[in-house]
mmCIF file with all atom_site columns, C-alpha atoms in Angstrom:
data_model
loop_
_atom_site.group_PDB
_atom_site.id
_atom_site.type_symbol
_atom_site.label_atom_id
_atom_site.label_alt_id
_atom_site.label_comp_id
_atom_site.label_asym_id
_atom_site.label_entity_id
_atom_site.label_seq_id
_atom_site.pdbx_PDB_ins_code
_atom_site.Cartn_x
_atom_site.Cartn_y
_atom_site.Cartn_z
_atom_site.occupancy
_atom_site.B_iso_or_equiv
_atom_site.pdbx_formal_charge
_atom_site.auth_seq_id
_atom_site.auth_comp_id
_atom_site.auth_asym_id
_atom_site.auth_atom_id
_atom_site.pdbx_PDB_model_num
ATOM 1   C CA . GLU A 1 1   ? -1.190  3.828  7.479   1.00 0.00 ? 1   GLU A CA 1
ATOM 2   C CA . MET A 1 2   ? 1.610   2.971  6.109   1.00 0.00 ? 2   MET A CA 1
ATOM 3   C CA . GLN A 1 3   ? 4.140   5.804  6.992   1.00 0.00 ? 3   GLN A CA 1
ATOM 4   C CA . LEU A 1 4   ? 7.538   6.484  5.735   1.00 0.00 ? 4   LEU A CA 1
ATOM 5   C CA . VAL A 1 5   ? 9.331   9.201  6.883   1.00 0.00 ? 5   VAL A CA 1
ATOM 6   C CA . GLU A 1 6   ? 13.084  10.560 5.773   1.00 0.00 ? 6   GLU A CA 1
ATOM 7   C CA . SER A 1 7   ? 15.837  12.033 8.704   1.00 0.00 ? 7   SER A CA 1
ATOM 8   C CA . GLY A 1 8   ? 18.979  13.478 8.253   1.00 0.00 ? 8   GLY A CA 1
ATOM 9   C CA . GLY A 1 9   ? 18.809  16.373 5.245   1.00 0.00 ? 9   GLY A CA 1
ATOM 10  C CA . GLY A 1 10  ? 20.375  19.568 5.615   1.00 0.00 ? 10  GLY A CA 1
ATOM 11  C CA . LEU A 1 11  ? 22.873  21.853 4.262   1.00 0.00 ? 11  LEU A CA 1
ATOM 12  C CA . VAL A 1 12  ? 26.312  20.150 3.157   1.00 0.00 ? 12  VAL A CA 1
ATOM 13  C CA . GLN A 1 13  ? 29.221  21.763 1.074   1.00 0.00 ? 13  GLN A CA 1
ATOM 14  C CA . PRO A 1 14  ? 30.102  20.426 -2.525  1.00 0.00 ? 14  PRO A CA 1
ATOM 15  C CA . GLY A 1 15  ? 32.575  16.918 -2.459  1.00 0.00 ? 15  GLY A CA 1
ATOM 16  C CA . GLY A 1 16  ? 30.473  16.624 1.238   1.00 0.00 ? 16  GLY A CA 1
ATOM 17  C CA . SER A 1 17  ? 29.097  13.422 2.750   1.00 0.00 ? 17  SER A CA 1
ATOM 18  C CA . LEU A 1 18  ? 25.077  12.652 3.905   1.00 0.00 ? 18  LEU A CA 1
ATOM 19  C CA . ARG A 1 19  ? 23.401  10.028 5.603   1.00 0.00 ? 19  ARG A CA 1
ATOM 20  C CA . LEU A 1 20  ? 19.335  9.445  4.807   1.00 0.00 ? 20  LEU A CA 1
ATOM 21  C CA . SER A 1 21  ? 17.364  7.717  6.367   1.00 0.00 ? 21  SER A CA 1
ATOM 22  C CA . CYS A 1 22  ? 14.276  6.182  5.862   1.00 0.00 ? 22  CYS A CA 1
ATOM 23  C CA . SER A 1 23  ? 11.261  4.567  9.051   1.00 0.00 ? 23  SER A CA 1
ATOM 24  C CA . ALA A 1 24  ? 9.106   2.571  7.231   1.00 0.00 ? 24  ALA A CA 1
ATOM 25  C CA . SER A 1 25  ? 5.791   1.293  9.533   1.00 0.00 ? 25  SER A CA 1
ATOM 26  C CA . GLY A 1 26  ? 2.264   0.419  8.828   1.00 0.00 ? 26  GLY A CA 1
ATOM 27  C CA . PHE A 1 27  ? 3.041   -2.049 6.327   1.00 0.00 ? 27  PHE A CA 1
ATOM 28  C CA . THR A 1 28  ? 5.723   -5.333 5.746   1.00 0.00 ? 28  THR A CA 1
ATOM 29  C CA . PHE A 1 29  ? 8.691   -3.485 5.015   1.00 0.00 ? 29  PHE A CA 1
ATOM 30  C CA . SER A 1 30  ? 10.597  -6.100 4.021   1.00 0.00 ? 30  SER A CA 1
ATOM 31  C CA . ASP A 1 31  ? 8.005   -7.750 1.253   1.00 0.00 ? 31  ASP A CA 1
ATOM 32  C CA . TYR A 1 32  ? 8.026   -4.485 -0.582  1.00 0.00 ? 32  TYR A CA 1
ATOM 33  C CA . ALA A 1 33  ? 11.430  -2.863 -3.002  1.00 0.00 ? 33  ALA A CA 1
ATOM 34  C CA . MET A 1 34  ? 12.555  0.040  -1.749  1.00 0.00 ? 34  MET A CA 1
ATOM 35  C CA . HIS A 1 35  ? 13.127  3.338  -3.971  1.00 0.00 ? 35  HIS A CA 1
ATOM 36  C CA . TRP A 1 36  ? 14.391  6.542  -3.893  1.00 0.00 ? 36  TRP A CA 1
ATOM 37  C CA . VAL A 1 37  ? 12.902  10.104 -6.140  1.00 0.00 ? 37  VAL A CA 1
ATOM 38  C CA . ARG A 1 38  ? 14.578  13.460 -5.685  1.00 0.00 ? 38  ARG A CA 1
ATOM 39  C CA . GLN A 1 39  ? 13.175  16.645 -6.780  1.00 0.00 ? 39  GLN A CA 1
ATOM 40  C CA . THR A 1 40  ? 13.862  19.914 -8.469  1.00 0.00 ? 40  THR A CA 1
ATOM 41  C CA . PRO A 1 41  ? 12.973  23.016 -8.838  1.00 0.00 ? 41  PRO A CA 1
ATOM 42  C CA . GLY A 1 42  ? 14.087  23.126 -12.554 1.00 0.00 ? 42  GLY A CA 1
ATOM 43  C CA . LYS A 1 43  ? 13.870  19.368 -13.995 1.00 0.00 ? 43  LYS A CA 1
ATOM 44  C CA . GLY A 1 44  ? 10.472  18.855 -12.099 1.00 0.00 ? 44  GLY A CA 1
ATOM 45  C CA . LEU A 1 45  ? 10.483  14.571 -10.580 1.00 0.00 ? 45  LEU A CA 1
ATOM 46  C CA . GLU A 1 46  ? 13.656  11.939 -10.788 1.00 0.00 ? 46  GLU A CA 1
ATOM 47  C CA . TYR A 1 47  ? 13.831  8.212  -10.525 1.00 0.00 ? 47  TYR A CA 1
ATOM 48  C CA . ILE A 1 48  ? 17.395  7.759  -8.627  1.00 0.00 ? 48  ILE A CA 1
ATOM 49  C CA . SER A 1 49  ? 17.210  4.329  -6.834  1.00 0.00 ? 49  SER A CA 1
ATOM 50  C CA . GLY A 1 50  ? 15.881  2.059  -5.682  1.00 0.00 ? 50  GLY A CA 1
ATOM 51  C CA . ILE A 1 51  ? 16.352  -1.915 -3.880  1.00 0.00 ? 51  ILE A CA 1
ATOM 52  C CA . SER A 1 52  ? 14.526  -4.952 -3.725  1.00 0.00 ? 52  SER A CA 1
ATOM 53  C CA . ARG A 1 53  ? 12.960  -5.738 -0.807  1.00 0.00 ? 53  ARG A CA 1
ATOM 54  C CA . ASP A 1 54  ? 16.275  -9.204 0.193   1.00 0.00 ? 54  ASP A CA 1
ATOM 55  C CA . GLU A 1 55  ? 18.989  -6.313 -1.194  1.00 0.00 ? 55  GLU A CA 1
ATOM 56  C CA . SER A 1 56  ? 19.527  -8.948 -4.433  1.00 0.00 ? 56  SER A CA 1
ATOM 57  C CA . GLY A 1 57  ? 19.171  -6.169 -6.794  1.00 0.00 ? 57  GLY A CA 1
ATOM 58  C CA . SER A 1 58  ? 19.562  -2.745 -6.482  1.00 0.00 ? 58  SER A CA 1
ATOM 59  C CA . TYR A 1 59  ? 19.698  0.561  -9.072  1.00 0.00 ? 59  TYR A CA 1
ATOM 60  C CA . TYR A 1 60  ? 21.208  3.991  -10.060 1.00 0.00 ? 60  TYR A CA 1
ATOM 61  C CA . ALA A 1 61  ? 20.973  6.899  -11.884 1.00 0.00 ? 61  ALA A CA 1
ATOM 62  C CA . ASN A 1 62  ? 23.403  8.228  -14.307 1.00 0.00 ? 62  ASN A CA 1
ATOM 63  C CA . SER A 1 63  ? 23.402  11.165 -12.267 1.00 0.00 ? 63  SER A CA 1
ATOM 64  C CA . VAL A 1 64  ? 23.811  9.581  -9.561  1.00 0.00 ? 64  VAL A CA 1
ATOM 65  C CA . LYS A 1 65  ? 26.280  6.210  -9.738  1.00 0.00 ? 65  LYS A CA 1
ATOM 66  C CA . PRO A 1 66  ? 28.525  5.250  -8.476  1.00 0.00 ? 66  PRO A CA 1
ATOM 67  C CA . ARG A 1 67  ? 28.335  8.269  -6.098  1.00 0.00 ? 67  ARG A CA 1
ATOM 68  C CA . PHE A 1 68  ? 25.374  7.519  -4.215  1.00 0.00 ? 68  PHE A CA 1
ATOM 69  C CA . THR A 1 69  ? 24.503  4.053  -2.235  1.00 0.00 ? 69  THR A CA 1
ATOM 70  C CA . ILE A 1 70  ? 20.915  2.862  -0.960  1.00 0.00 ? 70  ILE A CA 1
ATOM 71  C CA . SER A 1 71  ? 20.791  -0.196 1.099   1.00 0.00 ? 71  SER A CA 1
ATOM 72  C CA . ARG A 1 72  ? 17.930  -1.303 3.390   1.00 0.00 ? 72  ARG A CA 1
ATOM 73  C CA . ASP A 1 73  ? 18.131  -2.511 6.984   1.00 0.00 ? 73  ASP A CA 1
ATOM 74  C CA . ASN A 1 74  ? 14.723  -5.284 7.500   1.00 0.00 ? 74  ASN A CA 1
ATOM 75  C CA . SER A 1 75  ? 15.301  -6.017 11.020  1.00 0.00 ? 75  SER A CA 1
ATOM 76  C CA . ARG A 1 76  ? 14.523  -1.991 11.615  1.00 0.00 ? 76  ARG A CA 1
ATOM 77  C CA . ASN A 1 77  ? 12.315  -0.863 9.122   1.00 0.00 ? 77  ASN A CA 1
ATOM 78  C CA . THR A 1 78  ? 14.682  1.716  7.391   1.00 0.00 ? 78  THR A CA 1
ATOM 79  C CA . LEU A 1 79  ? 15.423  2.147  4.399   1.00 0.00 ? 79  LEU A CA 1
ATOM 80  C CA . PHE A 1 80  ? 18.959  3.756  4.198   1.00 0.00 ? 80  PHE A CA 1
ATOM 81  C CA . LEU A 1 81  ? 20.825  6.188  1.215   1.00 0.00 ? 81  LEU A CA 1
ATOM 82  C CA . GLU A 1 82  ? 24.394  6.827  0.913   1.00 0.00 ? 82  GLU A CA 1
ATOM 83  C CA . MET A 1 83  ? 25.580  9.845  -0.095  1.00 0.00 ? 83  MET A CA 1
ATOM 84  C CA . ARG A 1 84  ? 28.597  10.816 -1.329  1.00 0.00 ? 84  ARG A CA 1
ATOM 85  C CA . SER A 1 85  ? 30.712  14.094 -3.193  1.00 0.00 ? 85  SER A CA 1
ATOM 86  C CA . LEU A 1 86  ? 27.778  15.434 -3.458  1.00 0.00 ? 86  LEU A CA 1
ATOM 87  C CA . ARG A 1 87  ? 27.621  18.164 -6.235  1.00 0.00 ? 87  ARG A CA 1
ATOM 88  C CA . ARG A 1 88  ? 25.430  21.595 -6.706  1.00 0.00 ? 88  ARG A CA 1
ATOM 89  C CA . GLU A 1 89  ? 23.383  20.209 -9.055  1.00 0.00 ? 89  GLU A CA 1
ATOM 90  C CA . ASP A 1 90  ? 22.409  17.271 -5.980  1.00 0.00 ? 90  ASP A CA 1
ATOM 91  C CA . THR A 1 91  ? 19.545  19.520 -4.061  1.00 0.00 ? 91  THR A CA 1
ATOM 92  C CA . ALA A 1 92  ? 16.215  18.974 -4.100  1.00 0.00 ? 92  ALA A CA 1
ATOM 93  C CA . VAL A 1 93  ? 13.652  17.103 -2.158  1.00 0.00 ? 93  VAL A CA 1
ATOM 94  C CA . TYR A 1 94  ? 14.870  13.264 -1.647  1.00 0.00 ? 94  TYR A CA 1
ATOM 95  C CA . PHE A 1 95  ? 11.659  11.605 -1.026  1.00 0.00 ? 95  PHE A CA 1
ATOM 96  C CA . CYS A 1 96  ? 11.664  7.231  0.235   1.00 0.00 ? 96  CYS A CA 1
ATOM 97  C CA . VAL A 1 97  ? 9.163   5.304  -1.542  1.00 0.00 ? 97  VAL A CA 1
ATOM 98  C CA . LYS A 1 98  ? 7.425   2.592  -2.054  1.00 0.00 ? 98  LYS A CA 1
ATOM 99  C CA . ASP A 1 99  ? 6.432   -0.340 -4.207  1.00 0.00 ? 99  ASP A CA 1
ATOM 100 C CA . GLN A 1 100 ? 4.374   -2.464 -4.699  1.00 0.00 ? 100 GLN A CA 1
ATOM 101 C CA . ASN A 1 101 ? 6.426   -5.062 -5.968  1.00 0.00 ? 101 ASN A CA 1
ATOM 102 C CA . GLY A 1 102 ? 9.075   -6.241 -4.519  1.00 0.00 ? 102 GLY A CA 1
ATOM 103 C CA . TYR A 1 103 ? 11.891  -6.800 -7.542  1.00 0.00 ? 103 TYR A CA 1
ATOM 104 C CA . LEU A 1 104 ? 12.845  -3.887 -9.292  1.00 0.00 ? 104 LEU A CA 1
ATOM 105 C CA . VAL A 1 105 ? 10.989  -5.433 -12.235 1.00 0.00 ? 105 VAL A CA 1
ATOM 106 C CA . ARG A 1 106 ? 8.702   -3.343 -14.604 1.00 0.00 ? 106 ARG A CA 1
ATOM 107 C CA . GLY A 1 107 ? 5.069   -2.775 -15.263 1.00 0.00 ? 107 GLY A CA 1
ATOM 108 C CA . ALA A 1 108 ? 1.463   -0.740 -14.438 1.00 0.00 ? 108 ALA A CA 1
ATOM 109 C CA . TRP A 1 109 ? 1.612   -0.796 -10.887 1.00 0.00 ? 109 TRP A CA 1
ATOM 110 C CA . GLY A 1 110 ? 2.670   3.020  -8.853  1.00 0.00 ? 110 GLY A CA 1
ATOM 111 C CA . PHE A 1 111 ? 3.964   3.984  -6.117  1.00 0.00 ? 111 PHE A CA 1
ATOM 112 C CA . ASP A 1 112 ? 2.064   3.863  -3.425  1.00 0.00 ? 112 ASP A CA 1
ATOM 113 C CA . SER A 1 113 ? 3.565   5.102  -0.454  1.00 0.00 ? 113 SER A CA 1
ATOM 114 C CA . TRP A 1 114 ? 6.105   8.550  -0.765  1.00 0.00 ? 114 TRP A CA 1
ATOM 115 C CA . GLY A 1 115 ? 7.106   10.703 2.853   1.00 0.00 ? 115 GLY A CA 1
ATOM 116 C CA . PRO A 1 116 ? 7.418   13.823 3.362   1.00 0.00 ? 116 PRO A CA 1
ATOM 117 C CA . GLY A 1 117 ? 10.646  14.302 2.238   1.00 0.00 ? 117 GLY A CA 1
ATOM 118 C CA . THR A 1 118 ? 13.555  15.928 3.006   1.00 0.00 ? 118 THR A CA 1
ATOM 119 C CA . GLN A 1 119 ? 15.704  18.587 1.904   1.00 0.00 ? 119 GLN A CA 1
ATOM 120 C CA . VAL A 1 120 ? 19.379  18.317 1.185   1.00 0.00 ? 120 VAL A CA 1
ATOM 121 C CA . SER A 1 121 ? 21.339  21.865 -0.061  1.00 0.00 ? 121 SER A CA 1
ATOM 122 C CA . VAL A 1 122 ? 24.893  21.287 -0.853  1.00 0.00 ? 122 VAL A CA 1
ATOM 123 C CA . SER A 1 123 ? 26.727  24.733 -1.770  1.00 0.00 ? 123 SER A CA 1
ATOM 124 C CA . SER A 1 124 ? 29.237  26.969 -0.289  1.00 0.00 ? 124 SER A CA 1
ATOM 125 C CA . GLU B 2 1   ? 14.314  6.246  -21.779 1.00 0.00 ? 1   GLU B CA 1
ATOM 126 C CA . ILE B 2 2   ? 11.052  7.445  -22.167 1.00 0.00 ? 2   ILE B CA 1
ATOM 127 C CA . VAL B 2 3   ? 10.328  10.765 -21.939 1.00 0.00 ? 3   VAL B CA 1
ATOM 128 C CA . LEU B 2 4   ? 6.490   11.820 -20.753 1.00 0.00 ? 4   LEU B CA 1
ATOM 129 C CA . THR B 2 5   ? 5.198   15.070 -21.486 1.00 0.00 ? 5   THR B CA 1
ATOM 130 C CA . GLN B 2 6   ? 2.788   16.647 -19.546 1.00 0.00 ? 6   GLN B CA 1
ATOM 131 C CA . SER B 2 7   ? 0.071   19.215 -20.818 1.00 0.00 ? 7   SER B CA 1
ATOM 132 C CA . PRO B 2 8   ? -1.358  21.859 -19.784 1.00 0.00 ? 8   PRO B CA 1
ATOM 133 C CA . ALA B 2 9   ? 1.525   22.904 -17.436 1.00 0.00 ? 9   ALA B CA 1
ATOM 134 C CA . THR B 2 10  ? -1.033  25.469 -15.849 1.00 0.00 ? 10  THR B CA 1
ATOM 135 C CA . LEU B 2 11  ? -4.251  24.569 -15.845 1.00 0.00 ? 11  LEU B CA 1
ATOM 136 C CA . SER B 2 12  ? -6.949  27.435 -14.220 1.00 0.00 ? 12  SER B CA 1
ATOM 137 C CA . LEU B 2 13  ? -10.325 26.777 -12.751 1.00 0.00 ? 13  LEU B CA 1
ATOM 138 C CA . SER B 2 14  ? -13.371 27.160 -10.580 1.00 0.00 ? 14  SER B CA 1
ATOM 139 C CA . PRO B 2 15  ? -15.119 24.290 -8.680  1.00 0.00 ? 15  PRO B CA 1
ATOM 140 C CA . GLY B 2 16  ? -16.622 22.422 -9.730  1.00 0.00 ? 16  GLY B CA 1
ATOM 141 C CA . ALA B 2 17  ? -15.153 22.386 -13.175 1.00 0.00 ? 17  ALA B CA 1
ATOM 142 C CA . PRO B 2 18  ? -14.129 19.140 -14.361 1.00 0.00 ? 18  PRO B CA 1
ATOM 143 C CA . ALA B 2 19  ? -10.515 18.951 -15.456 1.00 0.00 ? 19  ALA B CA 1
ATOM 144 C CA . THR B 2 20  ? -8.755  17.892 -18.349 1.00 0.00 ? 20  THR B CA 1
ATOM 145 C CA . LEU B 2 21  ? -4.938  16.525 -18.129 1.00 0.00 ? 21  LEU B CA 1
ATOM 146 C CA . SER B 2 22  ? -3.030  14.379 -20.417 1.00 0.00 ? 22  SER B CA 1
ATOM 147 C CA . CYS B 2 23  ? 0.857   12.637 -20.508 1.00 0.00 ? 23  CYS B CA 1
ATOM 148 C CA . ARG B 2 24  ? 2.086   11.408 -23.795 1.00 0.00 ? 24  ARG B CA 1
ATOM 149 C CA . ALA B 2 25  ? 5.293   9.173  -24.240 1.00 0.00 ? 25  ALA B CA 1
ATOM 150 C CA . SER B 2 26  ? 7.746   8.665  -26.524 1.00 0.00 ? 26  SER B CA 1
ATOM 151 C CA . GLN B 2 27  ? 7.219   5.582  -27.146 1.00 0.00 ? 27  GLN B CA 1
ATOM 152 C CA . SER B 2 28  ? 3.767   2.533  -26.422 1.00 0.00 ? 28  SER B CA 1
ATOM 153 C CA . LEU B 2 29  ? 3.641   1.844  -22.303 1.00 0.00 ? 29  LEU B CA 1
ATOM 154 C CA . GLY B 2 30  ? 0.555   -0.055 -23.716 1.00 0.00 ? 30  GLY B CA 1
ATOM 155 C CA . ASN B 2 31  ? -1.534  0.298  -19.745 1.00 0.00 ? 31  ASN B CA 1
ATOM 156 C CA . SER B 2 32  ? 1.736   0.422  -17.587 1.00 0.00 ? 32  SER B CA 1
ATOM 157 C CA . LEU B 2 33  ? 1.325   4.626  -16.062 1.00 0.00 ? 33  LEU B CA 1
ATOM 158 C CA . ALA B 2 34  ? 0.380   5.982  -12.952 1.00 0.00 ? 34  ALA B CA 1
ATOM 159 C CA . TRP B 2 35  ? -0.755  9.238  -12.054 1.00 0.00 ? 35  TRP B CA 1
ATOM 160 C CA . TYR B 2 36  ? -0.650  10.718 -8.660  1.00 0.00 ? 36  TYR B CA 1
ATOM 161 C CA . GLN B 2 37  ? -1.020  13.881 -6.684  1.00 0.00 ? 37  GLN B CA 1
ATOM 162 C CA . HIS B 2 38  ? 1.245   16.482 -5.009  1.00 0.00 ? 38  HIS B CA 1
ATOM 163 C CA . LYS B 2 39  ? 0.187   18.916 -2.346  1.00 0.00 ? 39  LYS B CA 1
ATOM 164 C CA . PRO B 2 40  ? 2.963   21.643 -1.116  1.00 0.00 ? 40  PRO B CA 1
ATOM 165 C CA . GLY B 2 41  ? 5.118   20.589 1.503   1.00 0.00 ? 41  GLY B CA 1
ATOM 166 C CA . GLN B 2 42  ? 3.066   17.245 1.640   1.00 0.00 ? 42  GLN B CA 1
ATOM 167 C CA . ALA B 2 43  ? 4.415   13.722 0.381   1.00 0.00 ? 43  ALA B CA 1
ATOM 168 C CA . PRO B 2 44  ? 2.982   12.679 -3.110  1.00 0.00 ? 44  PRO B CA 1
ATOM 169 C CA . SER B 2 45  ? -0.134  10.159 -3.235  1.00 0.00 ? 45  SER B CA 1
ATOM 170 C CA . LEU B 2 46  ? -1.076  7.347  -5.652  1.00 0.00 ? 46  LEU B CA 1
ATOM 171 C CA . LEU B 2 47  ? -3.879  8.303  -7.929  1.00 0.00 ? 47  LEU B CA 1
ATOM 172 C CA . ILE B 2 48  ? -4.585  5.239  -10.458 1.00 0.00 ? 48  ILE B CA 1
ATOM 173 C CA . ASN B 2 49  ? -2.110  2.027  -11.365 1.00 0.00 ? 49  ASN B CA 1
ATOM 174 C CA . ALA B 2 50  ? -2.198  0.752  -14.747 1.00 0.00 ? 50  ALA B CA 1
ATOM 175 C CA . ALA B 2 51  ? -3.873  4.005  -16.811 1.00 0.00 ? 51  ALA B CA 1
ATOM 176 C CA . SER B 2 52  ? -7.409  3.063  -15.070 1.00 0.00 ? 52  SER B CA 1
ATOM 177 C CA . ASP B 2 53  ? -7.169  1.390  -11.531 1.00 0.00 ? 53  ASP B CA 1
ATOM 178 C CA . ARG B 2 54  ? -8.200  4.032  -9.028  1.00 0.00 ? 54  ARG B CA 1
ATOM 179 C CA . ALA B 2 55  ? -5.943  3.357  -6.275  1.00 0.00 ? 55  ALA B CA 1
ATOM 180 C CA . THR B 2 56  ? -7.287  2.331  -2.616  1.00 0.00 ? 56  THR B CA 1
ATOM 181 C CA . GLY B 2 57  ? -9.678  5.471  -1.189  1.00 0.00 ? 57  GLY B CA 1
ATOM 182 C CA . VAL B 2 58  ? -8.999  7.445  -4.110  1.00 0.00 ? 58  VAL B CA 1
ATOM 183 C CA . PRO B 2 59  ? -12.572 9.351  -4.698  1.00 0.00 ? 59  PRO B CA 1
ATOM 184 C CA . ALA B 2 60  ? -14.706 8.428  -7.673  1.00 0.00 ? 60  ALA B CA 1
ATOM 185 C CA . ARG B 2 61  ? -14.468 11.582 -8.813  1.00 0.00 ? 61  ARG B CA 1
ATOM 186 C CA . PHE B 2 62  ? -11.074 10.771 -11.194 1.00 0.00 ? 62  PHE B CA 1
ATOM 187 C CA . SER B 2 63  ? -10.381 8.868  -14.012 1.00 0.00 ? 63  SER B CA 1
ATOM 188 C CA . GLY B 2 64  ? -7.703  7.942  -15.381 1.00 0.00 ? 64  GLY B CA 1
ATOM 189 C CA . SER B 2 65  ? -7.573  7.437  -19.439 1.00 0.00 ? 65  SER B CA 1
ATOM 190 C CA . GLY B 2 66  ? -5.283  6.710  -22.686 1.00 0.00 ? 66  GLY B CA 1
ATOM 191 C CA . SER B 2 67  ? -3.029  3.514  -23.899 1.00 0.00 ? 67  SER B CA 1
ATOM 192 C CA . GLY B 2 68  ? -0.171  3.367  -25.946 1.00 0.00 ? 68  GLY B CA 1
ATOM 193 C CA . THR B 2 69  ? 2.093   6.787  -25.735 1.00 0.00 ? 69  THR B CA 1
ATOM 194 C CA . HIS B 2 70  ? -1.967  8.799  -25.132 1.00 0.00 ? 70  HIS B CA 1
ATOM 195 C CA . PHE B 2 71  ? -2.640  9.214  -21.591 1.00 0.00 ? 71  PHE B CA 1
ATOM 196 C CA . THR B 2 72  ? -5.654  10.693 -19.296 1.00 0.00 ? 72  THR B CA 1
ATOM 197 C CA . LEU B 2 73  ? -7.380  11.975 -16.029 1.00 0.00 ? 73  LEU B CA 1
ATOM 198 C CA . THR B 2 74  ? -9.536  12.993 -15.355 1.00 0.00 ? 74  THR B CA 1
ATOM 199 C CA . ILE B 2 75  ? -11.302 15.548 -12.727 1.00 0.00 ? 75  ILE B CA 1
ATOM 200 C CA . SER B 2 76  ? -15.318 15.310 -12.714 1.00 0.00 ? 76  SER B CA 1
ATOM 201 C CA . SER B 2 77  ? -16.595 18.376 -10.893 1.00 0.00 ? 77  SER B CA 1
ATOM 202 C CA . LEU B 2 78  ? -13.175 19.580 -8.614  1.00 0.00 ? 78  LEU B CA 1
ATOM 203 C CA . GLU B 2 79  ? -12.945 19.941 -5.574  1.00 0.00 ? 79  GLU B CA 1
ATOM 204 C CA . PRO B 2 80  ? -11.437 22.531 -3.402  1.00 0.00 ? 80  PRO B CA 1
ATOM 205 C CA . GLN B 2 81  ? -8.460  19.888 -1.675  1.00 0.00 ? 81  GLN B CA 1
ATOM 206 C CA . ASP B 2 82  ? -7.896  19.324 -5.599  1.00 0.00 ? 82  ASP B CA 1
ATOM 207 C CA . PHE B 2 83  ? -5.857  21.810 -7.125  1.00 0.00 ? 83  PHE B CA 1
ATOM 208 C CA . ALA B 2 84  ? -1.852  21.005 -7.239  1.00 0.00 ? 84  ALA B CA 1
ATOM 209 C CA . VAL B 2 85  ? 0.783   19.497 -8.987  1.00 0.00 ? 85  VAL B CA 1
ATOM 210 C CA . TYR B 2 86  ? -0.081  16.114 -10.979 1.00 0.00 ? 86  TYR B CA 1
ATOM 211 C CA . TYR B 2 87  ? 2.239   14.146 -12.664 1.00 0.00 ? 87  TYR B CA 1
ATOM 212 C CA . CYS B 2 88  ? 2.532   11.163 -15.071 1.00 0.00 ? 88  CYS B CA 1
ATOM 213 C CA . GLN B 2 89  ? 4.775   8.500  -14.205 1.00 0.00 ? 89  GLN B CA 1
ATOM 214 C CA . GLN B 2 90  ? 5.605   4.890  -16.136 1.00 0.00 ? 90  GLN B CA 1
ATOM 215 C CA . ARG B 2 91  ? 7.329   2.135  -15.126 1.00 0.00 ? 91  ARG B CA 1
ATOM 216 C CA . THR B 2 92  ? 7.525   0.104  -19.002 1.00 0.00 ? 92  THR B CA 1
ATOM 217 C CA . ASN B 2 93  ? 11.290  0.502  -18.840 1.00 0.00 ? 93  ASN B CA 1
ATOM 218 C CA . TRP B 2 94  ? 13.646  1.245  -16.327 1.00 0.00 ? 94  TRP B CA 1
ATOM 219 C CA . PRO B 2 95  ? 13.697  4.028  -14.808 1.00 0.00 ? 95  PRO B CA 1
ATOM 220 C CA . PRO B 2 96  ? 10.561  4.185  -13.860 1.00 0.00 ? 96  PRO B CA 1
ATOM 221 C CA . SER B 2 97  ? 10.390  8.285  -15.499 1.00 0.00 ? 97  SER B CA 1
ATOM 222 C CA . PHE B 2 98  ? 8.180   11.090 -14.641 1.00 0.00 ? 98  PHE B CA 1
ATOM 223 C CA . GLY B 2 99  ? 6.520   13.764 -16.372 1.00 0.00 ? 99  GLY B CA 1
ATOM 224 C CA . GLN B 2 100 ? 6.998   17.475 -15.504 1.00 0.00 ? 100 GLN B CA 1
ATOM 225 C CA . GLY B 2 101 ? 3.567   17.860 -14.099 1.00 0.00 ? 101 GLY B CA 1
ATOM 226 C CA . THR B 2 102 ? 0.526   20.284 -14.580 1.00 0.00 ? 102 THR B CA 1
ATOM 227 C CA . LYS B 2 103 ? -0.362  22.472 -12.003 1.00 0.00 ? 103 LYS B CA 1
ATOM 228 C CA . LEU B 2 104 ? -4.115  23.222 -11.724 1.00 0.00 ? 104 LEU B CA 1
ATOM 229 C CA . GLU B 2 105 ? -4.919  26.099 -10.470 1.00 0.00 ? 105 GLU B CA 1
ATOM 230 C CA . ILE B 2 106 ? -7.521  27.453 -9.168  1.00 0.00 ? 106 ILE B CA 1
#
């Protein structure tokens, strides 16, 4: 069974930093692109970043560029999201998400595995 | 960026009733639309790929239809565990984007 588990969320002051991790199991992690999606009460689900299976490509939404950095360690089956210069509007639940393809490409398929999410709260 | 509009925002139904959820796109998606179910505190789960293909393990009471700019998720007979929030999502254009969700409540 595919499983994703996020960690690293918490309460941070505006301007601060956090590093989210996502541990993957139940599938060959290095075969698939991975993504981060966040959920806020006001804006619903927002796609914020993705990375290809071999780190040859990555994408960032304008709302997080250049403050966030996505990376992965295929030897440890782990996805990361480094978040800097955090703002109050970054407060959200952050989901780690698995693609059904290895690269950041358009297509008709959805994301077939999600983690339960980790809460990030930015407040003074 | 493609905008997805879901309706209604909230749908109040009883177990056993059918449910029809709508998702409209600001431009044509072909068949590049997915549907998800999300229960509070849980991971969202993929229901439908490519507008009408049920994902692995999804019960047959869930079906998707549509193409272009108008899509529908139908639940033929609601079970108690089906009451959740449902999202549509496109990846015709990058970045992928989501509708705002339909809350299906008892």
